[in-house]
Amino acid sequence: MSKGSFDVKVGLAEMLKGGVIMDVTDAKQAKIAEDAGAVAVMALERIPADIRADGGIARMSDPAMIKDIQNTVSIPVMAKCRIGHFAEAQILEALEIDFIDESEVLTPADEKNHIWKHSFKVPFVCGCRNLGEALRRIGEGAALIRTKGEAGSGNIIEAVRHMREVQSNIKKLTKMDDDELMAESKDMGAPFSLVQQVSNLGRLPVPNFAAGGVATPADASLMMQLGAETVFVGSGIYKSDDPASRAKAIVEAVTFFEDSDKLLHVSTGLKPAMKGLDISEIPEDQLLQERGW
Amino acid sequence: MVKKIGILALQGNFQNHKLILDHLGVESTYVRYSSNLDHINGLIIPGGESTTMTKLIDKAGLYESIVSFAAKNPILGTCAGLIMMADNAMDDRVNTLKLLDIDVERNASGRQIHSLVDTLTINYNDVQKKIDVTFIRAPKIVRYGNNVNIIAKYKGEPCAVQSGMHVGLSFHPELNGISIFHKIAFNNIINNRQELHAA
């Protein structure tokens, strides 16, 4: 019998495919997310757009709030800890959280080291901007990868950049000869065995989701068509004018991501989306995607 | 016409089931619309979230069509698929298809930290076999009718059942590359294919 093995962790990530994972800040929002058809919720005190506006140090959420959400919904509940903050992760594990997001949305706790995720029984999801970063996180034990995008921006451009980067890095590896892989592993700063594995599989060894900037059903479809297997939506839902309708529309857009008639139908008549930010309006030292390496 | 198995692909791990069918040399297709059911001879309802599937089955107008498909064709459900096939999931959030005379309790095995891989013994006709399978936030079968055949138990409780043509599992054989339940549920289709290969 094996509990908490890497395969069991990836197993839950497999079940979340083709779904939408929604950021929620209280039990009421969590209920709306579940009713809309979310496959999981991410419990956090402030959504990324507010973290960005408020400034200060963003930390793990109050366990009481997370517990309230766990008691309200029947779908998996995820929560964020700071990059490198394994003590926050230990608390989340003791809470029996279903997935821990070691997230650049919170203020990093360690400039150099991410959490050694293999020593936990609960699975971790981590962000990446390219294949090297994804494989470093998987090497540390992440059971699920999401492209970072730029959280709280309501702007899809960074999510697209990161997903395209990962996919083109993967394509490149599949065309390489065995004797080229070691040099590539050195250049990417990624574990050789994982580089070899990706070269053989033609995909990441764990599911690959998209995050950071999804605000519309069309954004969700775009990320799925670019190779995402599920979409995280943070500020995009609760910063819009009618969160429940928008949440439902994005759920349908992910399932029917290639069906343009369906996409037209679910995109029609929604109240305004979140306003969003041009990436150039964000001071460089406030780009969340730069956190972690 | 070559017989084909459909995999409900609204949400969940439908790709893992396709890999099993590919390995068995069986034709398969993803099902997202009622019209997809016209050209298949069996259906798999995969794992995922049963609350999400409830919404999407409703939105896609698939509820009635799956129920009438099931009157003539076999269905295999795993985990959330088993929940969807149950008579009662004892939860207002889930609208089950009532294809198996069982009641299930969702997430009865607890949160992800309690998910596990373990060995089961299956008893089917003259076959007795030990296999490794994966339980992910697994449901439990809390009631079963007289006509339900128990194929396997885990810790004394039924986890794999057959009723008429249909098979339901509270775990994931497809995550361990196990195909025996696909062979049991789609006995006719898979044997026909093998005969075709032999010919």
GROMACS .gro file of C-alpha atoms in nm:
model
  492
    1MET     CA    1   0.000   0.000   0.000
    2SER     CA    2   0.142   0.340  -0.089
    3LYS     CA    3   0.002   0.676   0.019
    4GLY     CA    4   0.149   1.005  -0.098
    5SER     CA    5   0.364   0.850  -0.372
    6PHE     CA    6   0.445   1.060  -0.676
    7ASP     CA    7   0.201   0.856  -0.889
    8VAL     CA    8  -0.084   0.913  -0.641
    9LYS     CA    9  -0.010   1.287  -0.647
   10VAL     CA   10  -0.011   1.299  -1.028
   11GLY     CA   11  -0.330   1.090  -1.016
   12LEU     CA   12  -0.528   1.377  -0.864
   13ALA     CA   13  -0.382   1.620  -1.120
   14GLU     CA   14  -0.507   1.385  -1.396
   15MET     CA   15  -0.861   1.405  -1.254
   16LEU     CA   16  -0.858   1.786  -1.274
   17LYS     CA   17  -0.798   1.786  -1.651
   18GLY     CA   18  -1.043   1.964  -1.876
   19GLY     CA   19  -1.160   2.180  -1.587
   20VAL     CA   20  -1.139   2.523  -1.431
   21ILE     CA   21  -0.974   2.593  -1.094
   22MET     CA   22  -1.106   2.914  -0.939
   23ASP     CA   23  -0.952   3.151  -0.683
   24VAL     CA   24  -1.191   3.213  -0.392
   25THR     CA   25  -1.152   3.422  -0.077
   26ASP     CA   26  -1.441   3.291   0.134
   27ALA     CA   27  -1.697   3.012   0.161
   28LYS     CA   28  -1.960   3.210  -0.029
   29GLN     CA   29  -1.734   3.253  -0.334
   30ALA     CA   30  -1.633   2.885  -0.305
   31LYS     CA   31  -2.000   2.784  -0.326
   32ILE     CA   32  -2.048   3.001  -0.637
   33ALA     CA   33  -1.742   2.835  -0.792
   34GLU     CA   34  -1.865   2.483  -0.716
   35ASP     CA   35  -2.214   2.567  -0.849
   36ALA     CA   36  -2.057   2.700  -1.167
   37GLY     CA   37  -1.879   2.367  -1.222
   38ALA     CA   38  -1.523   2.439  -1.098
   39VAL     CA   39  -1.312   2.121  -1.058
   40ALA     CA   40  -1.130   2.274  -0.760
   41VAL     CA   41  -1.098   2.600  -0.571
   42MET     CA   42  -0.785   2.787  -0.464
   43ALA     CA   43  -0.843   2.933  -0.118
   44LEU     CA   44  -0.661   3.262  -0.062
   45GLU     CA   45  -0.718   3.572   0.146
   46ARG     CA   46  -0.686   3.822  -0.134
   47ILE     CA   47  -0.705   3.759  -0.506
   48PRO     CA   48  -0.391   3.855  -0.701
   49ALA     CA   49  -0.536   4.184  -0.833
   50ASP     CA   50  -0.592   4.301  -0.472
   51ILE     CA   51  -0.253   4.174  -0.353
   52ARG     CA   52  -0.102   4.382  -0.632
   53ALA     CA   53  -0.305   4.690  -0.535
   54ASP     CA   54  -0.255   4.655  -0.157
   55GLY     CA   55   0.120   4.593  -0.155
   56GLY     CA   56   0.284   4.463   0.165
   57ILE     CA   57   0.382   4.102   0.235
   58ALA     CA   58   0.143   3.838   0.101
   59ARG     CA   59   0.149   3.523   0.315
   60MET     CA   60  -0.031   3.189   0.347
   61SER     CA   61  -0.404   3.240   0.424
   62ASP     CA   62  -0.560   3.203   0.768
   63PRO     CA   63  -0.623   2.828   0.824
   64ALA     CA   64  -0.968   2.912   0.969
   65MET     CA   65  -1.072   3.064   0.635
   66ILE     CA   66  -0.935   2.763   0.443
   67LYS     CA   67  -1.114   2.523   0.677
   68ASP     CA   68  -1.440   2.710   0.629
   69ILE     CA   69  -1.403   2.662   0.252
   70GLN     CA   70  -1.313   2.292   0.297
   71ASN     CA   71  -1.632   2.246   0.499
   72THR     CA   72  -1.844   2.420   0.235
   73VAL     CA   73  -1.746   2.251  -0.091
   74SER     CA   74  -1.706   1.887  -0.198
   75ILE     CA   75  -1.446   1.954  -0.469
   76PRO     CA   76  -1.070   1.960  -0.399
   77VAL     CA   77  -0.943   2.266  -0.211
   78MET     CA   78  -0.600   2.408  -0.291
   79ALA     CA   79  -0.409   2.678  -0.105
   80LYS     CA   80  -0.093   2.879  -0.161
   81CYS     CA   81   0.229   2.894   0.037
   82ARG     CA   82   0.523   3.127  -0.022
   83ILE     CA   83   0.809   3.006  -0.243
   84GLY     CA   84   1.055   2.820  -0.019
   85HIS     CA   85   0.833   2.846   0.290
   86PHE     CA   86   0.816   2.480   0.384
   87ALA     CA   87   0.672   2.557   0.729
   88GLU     CA   88   0.363   2.712   0.568
   89ALA     CA   89   0.343   2.401   0.350
   90GLN     CA   90   0.362   2.178   0.659
   91ILE     CA   91   0.067   2.366   0.810
   92LEU     CA   92  -0.132   2.327   0.488
   93GLU     CA   93  -0.052   1.955   0.484
   94ALA     CA   94  -0.173   1.924   0.845
   95LEU     CA   95  -0.495   2.093   0.728
   96GLU     CA   96  -0.526   1.811   0.469
   97ILE     CA   97  -0.531   2.054   0.181
   98ASP     CA   98  -0.569   1.864  -0.149
   99PHE     CA   99  -0.300   2.056  -0.343
  100ILE     CA  100  -0.042   2.315  -0.234
  101ASP     CA  101   0.048   2.592  -0.478
  102GLU     CA  102   0.404   2.710  -0.410
  103SER     CA  103   0.317   3.041  -0.563
  104GLU     CA  104   0.487   3.352  -0.696
  105VAL     CA  105   0.165   3.540  -0.613
  106LEU     CA  106   0.274   3.541  -0.248
  107THR     CA  107   0.593   3.714  -0.134
  108PRO     CA  108   0.884   3.466  -0.164
  109ALA     CA  109   1.040   3.342   0.161
  110ASP     CA  110   1.361   3.206   0.007
  111GLU     CA  111   1.547   3.371  -0.280
  112LYS     CA  112   1.746   3.064  -0.364
  113ASN     CA  113   1.559   2.746  -0.277
  114HIS     CA  114   1.215   2.619  -0.358
  115ILE     CA  115   1.050   2.363  -0.128
  116TRP     CA  116   1.170   2.001  -0.148
  117LYS     CA  117   0.825   1.876  -0.238
  118HIS     CA  118   0.911   1.503  -0.237
  119SER     CA  119   0.909   1.506   0.143
  120PHE     CA  120   0.535   1.591   0.151
  121LYS     CA  121   0.242   1.351   0.113
  122VAL     CA  122   0.014   1.611  -0.044
  123PRO     CA  123   0.081   1.714  -0.405
  124PHE     CA  124   0.225   2.050  -0.513
  125VAL     CA  125   0.161   2.267  -0.817
  126CYS     CA  126   0.427   2.520  -0.924
  127GLY     CA  127   0.445   2.793  -1.184
  128CYS     CA  128   0.690   2.815  -1.473
  129ARG     CA  129   0.781   3.045  -1.761
  130ASN     CA  130   0.975   2.790  -1.963
  131LEU     CA  131   1.060   2.419  -1.977
  132GLY     CA  132   1.376   2.448  -1.767
  133GLU     CA  133   1.182   2.605  -1.481
  134ALA     CA  134   0.906   2.342  -1.515
  135LEU     CA  135   1.157   2.055  -1.497
  136ARG     CA  136   1.338   2.205  -1.197
  137ARG     CA  137   1.007   2.216  -1.010
  138ILE     CA  138   0.919   1.859  -1.117
  139GLY     CA  139   1.268   1.753  -1.003
  140GLU     CA  140   1.184   1.896  -0.660
  141GLY     CA  141   0.860   1.695  -0.660
  142ALA     CA  142   0.586   1.910  -0.820
  143ALA     CA  143   0.304   1.684  -0.946
  144LEU     CA  144   0.147   1.953  -1.160
  145ILE     CA  145   0.285   2.248  -1.355
  146ARG     CA  146   0.106   2.566  -1.450
  147THR     CA  147   0.246   2.838  -1.667
  148LYS     CA  148   0.275   3.156  -1.458
  149GLY     CA  149   0.133   3.424  -1.684
  150GLU     CA  150   0.105   3.751  -1.492
  151ALA     CA  151  -0.137   3.699  -1.203
  152GLY     CA  152  -0.386   3.975  -1.130
  153SER     CA  153  -0.324   4.149  -1.463
  154GLY     CA  154  -0.635   4.033  -1.649
  155ASN     CA  155  -0.401   4.028  -1.948
  156ILE     CA  156  -0.345   3.696  -2.128
  157ILE     CA  157  -0.022   3.794  -2.306
  158GLU     CA  158   0.217   3.654  -2.046
  159ALA     CA  159   0.028   3.325  -2.012
  160VAL     CA  160   0.048   3.287  -2.391
  161ARG     CA  161   0.419   3.371  -2.391
  162HIS     CA  162   0.492   3.111  -2.121
  163MET     CA  163   0.278   2.836  -2.274
  164ARG     CA  164   0.428   2.890  -2.619
  165GLU     CA  165   0.776   2.890  -2.466
  166VAL     CA  166   0.716   2.556  -2.287
  167GLN     CA  167   0.561   2.395  -2.595
  168SER     CA  168   0.837   2.509  -2.829
  169ASN     CA  169   1.104   2.393  -2.582
  170ILE     CA  170   0.933   2.051  -2.576
  171LYS     CA  171   0.917   2.031  -2.957
  172LYS     CA  172   1.286   2.116  -2.975
  173LEU     CA  173   1.376   1.836  -2.734
  174THR     CA  174   1.180   1.575  -2.928
  175LYS     CA  175   1.386   1.652  -3.240
  176MET     CA  176   1.724   1.630  -3.065
  177ASP     CA  177   1.959   1.333  -3.084
  178ASP     CA  178   2.055   1.159  -2.759
  179ASP     CA  179   2.404   1.310  -2.769
  180GLU     CA  180   2.261   1.664  -2.771
  181LEU     CA  181   2.048   1.623  -2.460
  182MET     CA  182   2.321   1.663  -2.198
  183ALA     CA  183   2.428   2.002  -2.334
  184GLU     CA  184   2.063   2.107  -2.351
  185SER     CA  185   2.010   1.993  -1.993
  186LYS     CA  186   2.308   2.208  -1.888
  187ASP     CA  187   2.179   2.511  -2.080
  188MET     CA  188   1.824   2.478  -1.942
  189GLY     CA  189   1.947   2.408  -1.590
  190ALA     CA  190   1.714   2.109  -1.577
  191PRO     CA  191   1.772   1.755  -1.446
  192PHE     CA  192   1.908   1.532  -1.724
  193SER     CA  193   1.673   1.239  -1.656
  194LEU     CA  194   1.370   1.468  -1.696
  195VAL     CA  195   1.512   1.623  -2.014
  196GLN     CA  196   1.550   1.270  -2.153
  197GLN     CA  197   1.197   1.181  -2.044
  198VAL     CA  198   1.043   1.487  -2.213
  199SER     CA  199   1.244   1.416  -2.528
  200ASN     CA  200   1.093   1.065  -2.539
  201LEU     CA  201   0.737   1.153  -2.432
  202GLY     CA  202   0.694   1.476  -2.629
  203ARG     CA  203   0.517   1.630  -2.329
  204LEU     CA  204   0.579   1.708  -1.962
  205PRO     CA  205   0.581   1.402  -1.734
  206VAL     CA  206   0.301   1.569  -1.527
  207PRO     CA  207  -0.012   1.758  -1.638
  208ASN     CA  208   0.040   2.110  -1.770
  209PHE     CA  209  -0.218   2.375  -1.680
  210ALA     CA  210  -0.236   2.749  -1.755
  211ALA     CA  211  -0.269   3.043  -1.515
  212GLY     CA  212  -0.222   3.416  -1.486
  213GLY     CA  213  -0.440   3.655  -1.684
  214VAL     CA  214  -0.743   3.449  -1.797
  215ALA     CA  215  -1.045   3.684  -1.798
  216THR     CA  216  -1.281   3.560  -2.071
  217PRO     CA  217  -1.412   3.232  -2.219
  218ALA     CA  218  -1.203   3.311  -2.528
  219ASP     CA  219  -0.888   3.344  -2.312
  220ALA     CA  220  -0.961   2.999  -2.166
  221SER     CA  221  -1.012   2.847  -2.511
  222LEU     CA  222  -0.692   3.011  -2.636
  223MET     CA  223  -0.486   2.855  -2.356
  224MET     CA  224  -0.645   2.511  -2.412
  225GLN     CA  225  -0.575   2.531  -2.786
  226LEU     CA  226  -0.213   2.622  -2.708
  227GLY     CA  227  -0.179   2.301  -2.506
  228ALA     CA  228  -0.303   2.373  -2.154
  229GLU     CA  229  -0.496   2.080  -2.003
  230THR     CA  230  -0.692   2.287  -1.749
  231VAL     CA  231  -0.716   2.658  -1.666
  232PHE     CA  232  -0.669   2.845  -1.339
  233VAL     CA  233  -0.877   3.162  -1.313
  234GLY     CA  234  -0.797   3.406  -1.036
  235SER     CA  235  -0.893   3.770  -1.046
  236GLY     CA  236  -1.075   3.720  -1.380
  237ILE     CA  237  -1.392   3.590  -1.213
  238TYR     CA  238  -1.442   3.793  -0.895
  239LYS     CA  239  -1.313   4.119  -1.049
  240SER     CA  240  -1.580   4.097  -1.321
  241ASP     CA  241  -1.932   4.236  -1.292
  242ASP     CA  242  -2.119   3.904  -1.281
  243PRO     CA  243  -1.886   3.636  -1.138
  244ALA     CA  244  -2.136   3.345  -1.143
  245SER     CA  245  -2.225   3.379  -1.513
  246ARG     CA  246  -1.865   3.438  -1.614
  247ALA     CA  247  -1.750   3.134  -1.412
  248LYS     CA  248  -2.008   2.910  -1.584
  249ALA     CA  249  -1.914   3.043  -1.927
  250ILE     CA  250  -1.543   2.974  -1.868
  251VAL     CA  251  -1.622   2.617  -1.751
  252GLU     CA  252  -1.806   2.549  -2.077
  253ALA     CA  253  -1.536   2.721  -2.282
  254VAL     CA  254  -1.273   2.481  -2.144
  255THR     CA  255  -1.477   2.167  -2.225
  256PHE     CA  256  -1.575   2.288  -2.572
  257PHE     CA  257  -1.253   2.480  -2.638
  258GLU     CA  258  -1.245   2.383  -3.006
  259ASP     CA  259  -1.614   2.445  -3.078
  260SER     CA  260  -1.646   2.801  -3.209
  261ASP     CA  261  -2.030   2.796  -3.213
  262LYS     CA  262  -2.035   2.698  -2.847
  263LEU     CA  263  -1.770   2.962  -2.766
  264LEU     CA  264  -1.978   3.226  -2.942
  265HIS     CA  265  -2.282   3.120  -2.742
  266VAL     CA  266  -2.110   3.131  -2.399
  267SER     CA  267  -1.928   3.458  -2.477
  268THR     CA  268  -2.247   3.640  -2.570
  269GLY     CA  269  -2.418   3.874  -2.324
  270LEU     CA  270  -2.168   3.851  -2.039
  271LYS     CA  271  -2.138   4.161  -1.821
  272PRO     CA  272  -1.802   4.345  -1.844
  273ALA     CA  273  -1.481   4.153  -1.776
  274MET     CA  274  -1.221   4.282  -1.531
  275LYS     CA  275  -1.048   4.594  -1.657
  276GLY     CA  276  -0.697   4.452  -1.675
  277LEU     CA  277  -0.352   4.603  -1.699
  278ASP     CA  278  -0.107   4.652  -1.979
  279ILE     CA  279   0.210   4.469  -1.870
  280SER     CA  280   0.414   4.786  -1.936
  281GLU     CA  281   0.205   4.964  -1.668
  282ILE     CA  282   0.340   4.722  -1.406
  283PRO     CA  283   0.674   4.837  -1.261
  284GLU     CA  284   0.937   4.572  -1.337
  285ASP     CA  285   1.006   4.500  -0.971
  286GLN     CA  286   0.636   4.425  -0.923
  287LEU     CA  287   0.613   4.155  -1.191
  288LEU     CA  288   0.501   3.843  -1.004
  289GLN     CA  289   0.633   3.610  -1.274
  290GLU     CA  290   0.993   3.711  -1.194
  291ARG     CA  291   0.965   3.546  -0.853
  292GLY     CA  292   1.123   3.198  -0.835
  293TRP     CA  293   1.379   3.074  -1.089
  294MET     CA  294  -1.867  -0.189  -3.921
  295VAL     CA  295  -1.582  -0.190  -3.671
  296LYS     CA  296  -1.712  -0.156  -3.318
  297LYS     CA  297  -1.609   0.153  -3.129
  298ILE     CA  298  -1.605   0.261  -2.764
  299GLY     CA  299  -1.682   0.619  -2.667
  300ILE     CA  300  -1.521   0.801  -2.376
  301LEU     CA  301  -1.719   1.084  -2.216
  302ALA     CA  302  -1.478   1.377  -2.252
  303LEU     CA  303  -1.652   1.665  -2.076
  304GLN     CA  304  -1.399   1.675  -1.791
  305GLY     CA  305  -1.157   1.436  -1.622
  306ASN     CA  306  -0.896   1.177  -1.715
  307PHE     CA  307  -1.049   1.061  -2.042
  308GLN     CA  308  -0.705   1.042  -2.208
  309ASN     CA  309  -0.586   0.766  -1.970
  310HIS     CA  310  -0.882   0.550  -2.083
  311LYS     CA  311  -0.800   0.614  -2.448
  312LEU     CA  312  -0.447   0.482  -2.386
  313ILE     CA  313  -0.592   0.158  -2.240
  314LEU     CA  314  -0.823   0.111  -2.542
  315ASP     CA  315  -0.539   0.192  -2.784
  316HIS     CA  316  -0.330  -0.072  -2.610
  317LEU     CA  317  -0.612  -0.326  -2.652
  318GLY     CA  318  -0.637  -0.238  -3.021
  319VAL     CA  319  -0.995  -0.113  -2.980
  320GLU     CA  320  -1.125   0.185  -3.176
  321SER     CA  321  -1.233   0.475  -2.955
  322THR     CA  322  -1.371   0.826  -2.979
  323TYR     CA  323  -1.439   1.114  -2.739
  324VAL     CA  324  -1.804   1.193  -2.661
  325ARG     CA  325  -1.909   1.555  -2.605
  326TYR     CA  326  -2.239   1.571  -2.796
  327SER     CA  327  -2.549   1.347  -2.809
  328SER     CA  328  -2.482   1.273  -3.175
  329ASN     CA  329  -2.149   1.112  -3.081
  330LEU     CA  330  -2.346   0.830  -2.914
  331ASP     CA  331  -2.499   0.720  -3.245
  332HIS     CA  332  -2.177   0.567  -3.369
  333ILE     CA  333  -2.045   0.383  -3.065
  334ASN     CA  334  -2.112   0.046  -2.899
  335GLY     CA  335  -2.004   0.118  -2.542
  336LEU     CA  336  -1.923   0.418  -2.323
  337ILE     CA  337  -1.669   0.499  -2.052
  338ILE     CA  338  -1.748   0.764  -1.790
  339PRO     CA  339  -1.404   0.860  -1.654
  340GLY     CA  340  -1.282   1.002  -1.325
  341GLY     CA  341  -1.298   1.374  -1.259
  342GLU     CA  342  -1.537   1.582  -1.051
  343SER     CA  343  -1.897   1.458  -1.042
  344THR     CA  344  -2.030   1.808  -0.961
  345THR     CA  345  -1.861   1.943  -1.276
  346MET     CA  346  -1.984   1.649  -1.485
  347THR     CA  347  -2.339   1.705  -1.360
  348LYS     CA  348  -2.333   2.064  -1.490
  349LEU     CA  349  -2.174   1.973  -1.822
  350ILE     CA  350  -2.397   1.670  -1.891
  351ASP     CA  351  -2.693   1.901  -1.836
  352LYS     CA  352  -2.551   2.182  -2.053
  353ALA     CA  353  -2.463   1.939  -2.333
  354GLY     CA  354  -2.811   1.786  -2.319
  355LEU     CA  355  -2.654   1.443  -2.266
  356TYR     CA  356  -2.856   1.318  -1.969
  357GLU     CA  357  -3.149   1.156  -2.155
  358SER     CA  358  -2.931   1.035  -2.440
  359ILE     CA  359  -2.685   0.855  -2.210
  360VAL     CA  360  -2.975   0.693  -2.023
  361SER     CA  361  -3.131   0.563  -2.346
  362PHE     CA  362  -2.789   0.458  -2.481
  363ALA     CA  363  -2.737   0.259  -2.159
  364ALA     CA  364  -3.055   0.059  -2.218
  365LYS     CA  365  -2.884  -0.120  -2.507
  366ASN     CA  366  -2.510  -0.071  -2.461
  367PRO     CA  367  -2.255  -0.134  -2.185
  368ILE     CA  368  -2.112   0.147  -1.973
  369LEU     CA  369  -1.796   0.144  -1.757
  370GLY     CA  370  -1.758   0.412  -1.490
  371THR     CA  371  -1.452   0.483  -1.276
  372CYS     CA  372  -1.459   0.693  -0.958
  373ALA     CA  373  -1.662   1.003  -1.055
  374GLY     CA  374  -1.798   0.780  -1.335
  375LEU     CA  375  -1.923   0.532  -1.072
  376ILE     CA  376  -2.086   0.821  -0.883
  377MET     CA  377  -2.262   0.935  -1.202
  378MET     CA  378  -2.388   0.579  -1.265
  379ALA     CA  379  -2.525   0.529  -0.912
  380ASP     CA  380  -2.891   0.529  -0.819
  381ASN     CA  381  -2.821   0.785  -0.547
  382ALA     CA  382  -2.508   0.985  -0.458
  383MET     CA  383  -2.678   1.127  -0.147
  384ASP     CA  384  -2.578   1.479  -0.252
  385ASP     CA  385  -2.800   1.747  -0.414
  386ARG     CA  386  -2.504   1.875  -0.615
  387VAL     CA  387  -2.488   1.557  -0.822
  388ASN     CA  388  -2.760   1.440  -1.060
  389THR     CA  389  -2.689   1.071  -1.116
  390LEU     CA  390  -2.786   0.868  -1.425
  391LYS     CA  391  -2.928   0.577  -1.218
  392LEU     CA  392  -2.766   0.299  -1.421
  393LEU     CA  393  -2.645   0.087  -1.128
  394ASP     CA  394  -2.861  -0.022  -0.834
  395ILE     CA  395  -2.616   0.120  -0.580
  396ASP     CA  396  -2.587   0.421  -0.349
  397VAL     CA  397  -2.252   0.591  -0.311
  398GLU     CA  398  -2.099   0.835  -0.069
  399ARG     CA  399  -1.873   1.091  -0.238
  400ASN     CA  400  -1.518   1.146  -0.104
  401ALA     CA  401  -1.592   0.885   0.164
  402SER     CA  402  -1.226   0.788   0.178
  403GLY     CA  403  -1.121   1.142   0.269
  404ARG     CA  404  -0.910   1.412   0.112
  405GLN     CA  405  -0.610   1.365  -0.119
  406ILE     CA  406  -0.368   1.281   0.164
  407HIS     CA  407  -0.565   0.955   0.205
  408SER     CA  408  -0.546   0.865  -0.166
  409LEU     CA  409  -0.340   0.552  -0.233
  410VAL     CA  410  -0.230   0.266  -0.455
  411ASP     CA  411  -0.312  -0.080  -0.322
  412THR     CA  412  -0.354  -0.442  -0.429
  413LEU     CA  413  -0.700  -0.591  -0.489
  414THR     CA  414  -0.811  -0.945  -0.560
  415ILE     CA  415  -1.073  -0.967  -0.828
  416ASN     CA  416  -1.316  -1.257  -0.860
  417TYR     CA  417  -1.487  -1.277  -1.194
  418ASN     CA  418  -1.632  -1.603  -1.328
  419ASP     CA  419  -1.337  -1.841  -1.307
  420VAL     CA  420  -1.079  -1.562  -1.299
  421GLN     CA  421  -0.906  -1.478  -0.972
  422LYS     CA  422  -0.633  -1.221  -1.002
  423LYS     CA  423  -0.433  -0.974  -0.791
  424ILE     CA  424  -0.393  -0.625  -0.934
  425ASP     CA  425  -0.266  -0.284  -0.822
  426VAL     CA  426  -0.512   0.005  -0.856
  427THR     CA  427  -0.529   0.372  -0.748
  428PHE     CA  428  -0.793   0.525  -0.520
  429ILE     CA  429  -0.811   0.907  -0.555
  430ARG     CA  430  -1.043   1.082  -0.306
  431ALA     CA  431  -1.247   0.771  -0.362
  432PRO     CA  432  -1.622   0.726  -0.315
  433LYS     CA  433  -1.767   0.427  -0.128
  434ILE     CA  434  -2.051   0.200  -0.230
  435VAL     CA  435  -2.278   0.211   0.074
  436ARG     CA  436  -2.573   0.007  -0.061
  437TYR     CA  437  -2.616  -0.241  -0.344
  438GLY     CA  438  -2.920  -0.422  -0.478
  439ASN     CA  439  -2.974  -0.801  -0.501
  440ASN     CA  440  -2.887  -0.815  -0.868
  441VAL     CA  441  -2.553  -0.644  -0.827
  442ASN     CA  442  -2.251  -0.872  -0.873
  443ILE     CA  443  -1.947  -0.780  -0.662
  444ILE     CA  444  -1.630  -0.818  -0.872
  445ALA     CA  445  -1.387  -0.695  -0.607
  446LYS     CA  446  -1.382  -0.573  -0.250
  447TYR     CA  447  -1.137  -0.344  -0.072
  448LYS     CA  448  -1.105  -0.379   0.305
  449GLY     CA  449  -1.423  -0.584   0.308
  450GLU     CA  450  -1.633  -0.332   0.115
  451PRO     CA  451  -1.740  -0.359  -0.251
  452CYS     CA  452  -1.532  -0.140  -0.484
  453ALA     CA  453  -1.601  -0.301  -0.824
  454VAL     CA  454  -1.955  -0.400  -0.922
  455GLN     CA  455  -2.145  -0.525  -1.222
  456SER     CA  456  -2.515  -0.493  -1.283
  457GLY     CA  457  -2.659  -0.614  -1.612
  458MET     CA  458  -2.428  -0.483  -1.883
  459HIS     CA  459  -2.273  -0.210  -1.673
  460VAL     CA  460  -1.958  -0.203  -1.460
  461GLY     CA  461  -1.870   0.057  -1.194
  462LEU     CA  462  -1.543   0.100  -1.002
  463SER     CA  463  -1.465   0.329  -0.708
  464PHE     CA  464  -1.096   0.335  -0.813
  465HIS     CA  465  -0.879   0.395  -1.119
  466PRO     CA  466  -0.743   0.086  -1.297
  467GLU     CA  467  -0.645   0.307  -1.592
  468LEU     CA  468  -0.383   0.491  -1.383
  469ASN     CA  469  -0.203   0.158  -1.337
  470GLY     CA  470  -0.242   0.039  -1.697
  471ILE     CA  471  -0.492  -0.231  -1.588
  472SER     CA  472  -0.734  -0.330  -1.865
  473ILE     CA  473  -0.925  -0.625  -1.716
  474PHE     CA  474  -1.232  -0.416  -1.626
  475HIS     CA  475  -1.247  -0.275  -1.979
  476LYS     CA  476  -1.241  -0.635  -2.104
  477ILE     CA  477  -1.520  -0.735  -1.863
  478ALA     CA  478  -1.745  -0.437  -1.943
  479PHE     CA  479  -1.688  -0.449  -2.318
  480ASN     CA  480  -1.670  -0.827  -2.345
  481ASN     CA  481  -1.855  -0.840  -2.677
  482ILE     CA  482  -1.677  -0.553  -2.843
  483ILE     CA  483  -1.325  -0.649  -2.741
  484ASN     CA  484  -1.370  -1.020  -2.822
  485ASN     CA  485  -1.513  -0.934  -3.160
  486ARG     CA  486  -1.212  -0.719  -3.228
  487GLN     CA  487  -0.978  -0.999  -3.127
  488GLU     CA  488  -1.161  -1.239  -3.357
  489LEU     CA  489  -1.128  -0.987  -3.637
  490HIS     CA  490  -0.755  -0.970  -3.573
  491ALA     CA  491  -0.733  -1.350  -3.575
  492ALA     CA  492  -0.916  -1.360  -3.908
   0.00000   0.00000   0.00000
